[in-house]
XYZ file of C-alpha atoms in Angstrom:
198
model
C -0.365 0.633 -0.166
C 2.487 2.044 1.233
C 4.060 1.976 -3.176
C 0.632 3.187 -4.130
C 0.829 6.141 -1.840
C 5.123 6.741 -2.987
C 3.628 6.233 -6.908
C 0.328 8.670 -6.574
C 1.779 11.759 -4.422
C 5.136 11.347 -7.342
C 2.202 11.834 -9.653
C 0.244 15.074 -8.557
C 1.625 18.146 -9.480
C 3.567 20.319 -6.995
C 0.308 23.201 -7.156
C -1.996 21.372 -5.708
C -4.915 23.152 -3.709
C -6.602 20.755 -1.096
C -10.751 20.133 -2.385
C -12.442 21.667 -0.339
C -9.911 23.684 0.645
C -11.426 27.261 3.081
C -13.885 24.835 4.507
C -12.600 22.003 5.691
C -9.125 24.770 6.999
C -11.816 27.243 8.978
C -13.158 23.964 11.011
C -9.991 22.778 11.731
C -9.032 26.599 12.859
C -12.379 26.408 14.959
C -11.344 24.119 17.716
C -7.100 25.693 16.872
C -6.101 27.855 20.723
C -2.453 28.618 20.743
C 0.147 26.628 22.184
C -1.799 23.319 21.623
C 0.135 20.293 20.957
C -1.676 19.639 17.070
C -1.554 16.448 14.901
C -1.498 15.677 11.845
C -2.219 12.636 10.469
C -1.614 12.595 6.720
C -0.913 15.205 6.092
C 0.288 15.168 2.208
C 2.517 18.367 1.333
C 1.684 20.035 4.858
C -1.099 23.169 3.966
C -2.770 22.343 6.595
C 0.028 21.535 8.446
C 1.711 24.836 7.898
C -2.478 26.451 8.750
C -2.529 24.851 12.541
C 1.723 26.262 12.940
C 0.394 29.398 12.281
C -2.036 29.596 14.782
C 0.300 29.712 17.052
C -0.363 25.783 18.176
C 2.315 23.282 17.945
C 2.724 21.906 14.599
C 3.855 18.080 13.969
C 2.878 16.546 10.530
C 2.685 12.231 9.426
C 1.550 10.962 6.685
C 1.972 8.001 4.763
C 4.028 8.730 2.334
C 7.569 10.163 1.891
C 6.648 12.120 -1.645
C 4.328 14.159 0.780
C 6.777 14.418 3.604
C 9.404 15.742 0.950
C 6.944 18.360 -0.345
C 6.058 19.265 2.724
C 9.589 19.562 4.224
C 10.692 21.911 1.941
C 7.082 23.631 2.206
C 7.625 24.245 5.859
C 10.871 24.025 6.984
C 10.671 25.105 10.567
C 7.513 22.288 11.241
C 8.248 18.691 12.073
C 7.681 15.870 10.120
C 7.604 12.244 10.505
C 6.355 9.172 8.708
C 4.344 6.564 9.706
C 3.026 2.995 9.413
C 0.166 1.960 7.304
C -0.845 -0.008 9.347
C 1.071 0.086 12.625
C 1.241 2.220 16.178
C 1.921 6.135 15.279
C 5.566 6.894 16.081
C 4.626 9.698 19.714
C 4.449 8.730 22.893
C 1.021 8.159 24.292
C -1.198 11.447 25.468
C 1.190 13.436 22.940
C -1.613 15.192 21.216
C -4.401 18.052 22.579
C -5.994 17.908 18.462
C -5.281 15.165 15.695
C -6.958 16.352 12.967
C -7.458 13.692 10.386
C -8.545 15.315 7.065
C -9.833 13.256 4.363
C -8.162 10.197 6.467
C -10.569 7.610 7.622
C -11.314 6.495 4.489
C -7.611 4.989 3.701
C -7.998 3.103 6.443
C -7.418 -0.640 5.987
C -7.421 -1.029 10.126
C -9.937 1.070 11.737
C -9.944 -0.164 14.715
C -6.044 -0.015 14.973
C -5.990 2.869 13.620
C -8.827 4.826 15.906
C -6.687 2.463 18.803
C -3.719 4.363 18.017
C -5.855 8.086 17.346
C -6.670 7.422 20.421
C -3.832 6.598 22.965
C -1.676 10.004 20.943
C -4.506 11.947 22.775
C -4.234 12.809 26.433
C -7.110 12.757 28.035
C -10.578 15.014 26.864
C -7.902 15.720 23.787
C -10.171 16.353 20.562
C -9.860 14.205 16.868
C -11.241 16.132 14.137
C -11.734 14.099 11.163
C -13.581 14.859 7.233
C -14.504 12.314 5.304
C -16.478 12.034 1.936
C -20.539 12.198 2.645
C -21.965 9.049 1.180
C -25.928 9.048 2.023
C -28.479 7.127 -0.284
C -29.182 9.255 -2.077
C -25.852 10.218 -3.362
C -25.443 6.880 -3.399
C -28.628 5.837 -5.590
C -28.053 8.786 -7.472
C -23.772 7.928 -7.834
C -23.457 4.465 -7.550
C -21.438 2.753 -5.296
C -18.430 1.973 -7.807
C -18.751 6.301 -8.816
C -17.652 7.019 -4.481
C -14.307 3.425 -4.681
C -13.097 2.560 -7.117
C -11.721 -1.378 -7.188
C -8.570 -0.672 -7.382
C -8.459 2.716 -5.460
C -8.385 3.978 -1.840
C -11.015 4.475 -0.497
C -11.741 1.561 1.399
C -14.699 2.530 3.980
C -17.953 4.974 3.020
C -19.315 7.213 5.258
C -21.804 7.821 6.632
C -22.844 10.509 8.971
C -24.367 6.885 11.746
C -21.433 5.275 10.193
C -18.886 7.934 11.904
C -20.713 8.828 14.097
C -21.363 5.189 15.632
C -17.742 3.741 15.223
C -15.856 7.550 17.102
C -18.699 6.295 19.263
C -17.471 2.455 20.037
C -13.599 2.883 20.868
C -15.465 5.446 23.627
C -14.806 8.824 22.341
C -17.517 11.376 23.259
C -19.301 14.035 23.012
C -19.076 13.071 18.732
C -21.077 15.732 16.317
C -21.348 14.701 12.925
C -22.344 16.705 10.767
C -22.702 16.491 7.311
C -21.048 19.662 4.586
C -20.131 21.424 1.168
C -23.298 21.357 -1.598
C -26.869 21.118 -1.483
C -28.919 19.764 1.713
C -30.046 15.931 0.965
C -26.636 15.599 -1.404
C -23.696 16.903 0.873
C -20.369 15.802 0.242
C -18.738 16.311 4.014
C -18.796 14.361 6.741
C -16.785 17.426 9.488
C -16.173 14.895 12.418
C -15.673 16.169 16.314
C -15.580 14.745 19.528
C -13.111 14.517 22.683
C -11.033 11.413 24.771
């Protein structure tokens, strides 16, 4: 799987604006506090990691692709970036972060249980998790079909609805779980914005 992401990042153009940039940025900024220790998990080329640092938080970026991290390090030389395993433990101590930001990541994770357990482990007590992921409500699937959102050879391994994302976060003992939809017309929102507290 690592090779897939290395090849993907090598093929992507250098000047890349993340989809729904403004929407995702505002969601992240609504939770940032100066002095917070924040992990941008699945940081890609570090756009959101830079936003975190600009807000006065201690930003750490992590990704599974060295090609993405190379871009991130060139763009944000003062920020720490880590290569993390695709399916192993995160290389951070227990309670290392006040906030974990995982934007457009959870749908790519093979072992969601292990991943969420690791996210919980690296959060402080009362630490916050922010997740964004594509929304796959019944109407979107009815109109577009599952194949449109989950190509057989693609990297989207899971499709989430508001209910399923809320349920999976709750099953891993996250509290104060809230999930809302965003982007697009009311019944066809394309994104889920999830917040939970350890």
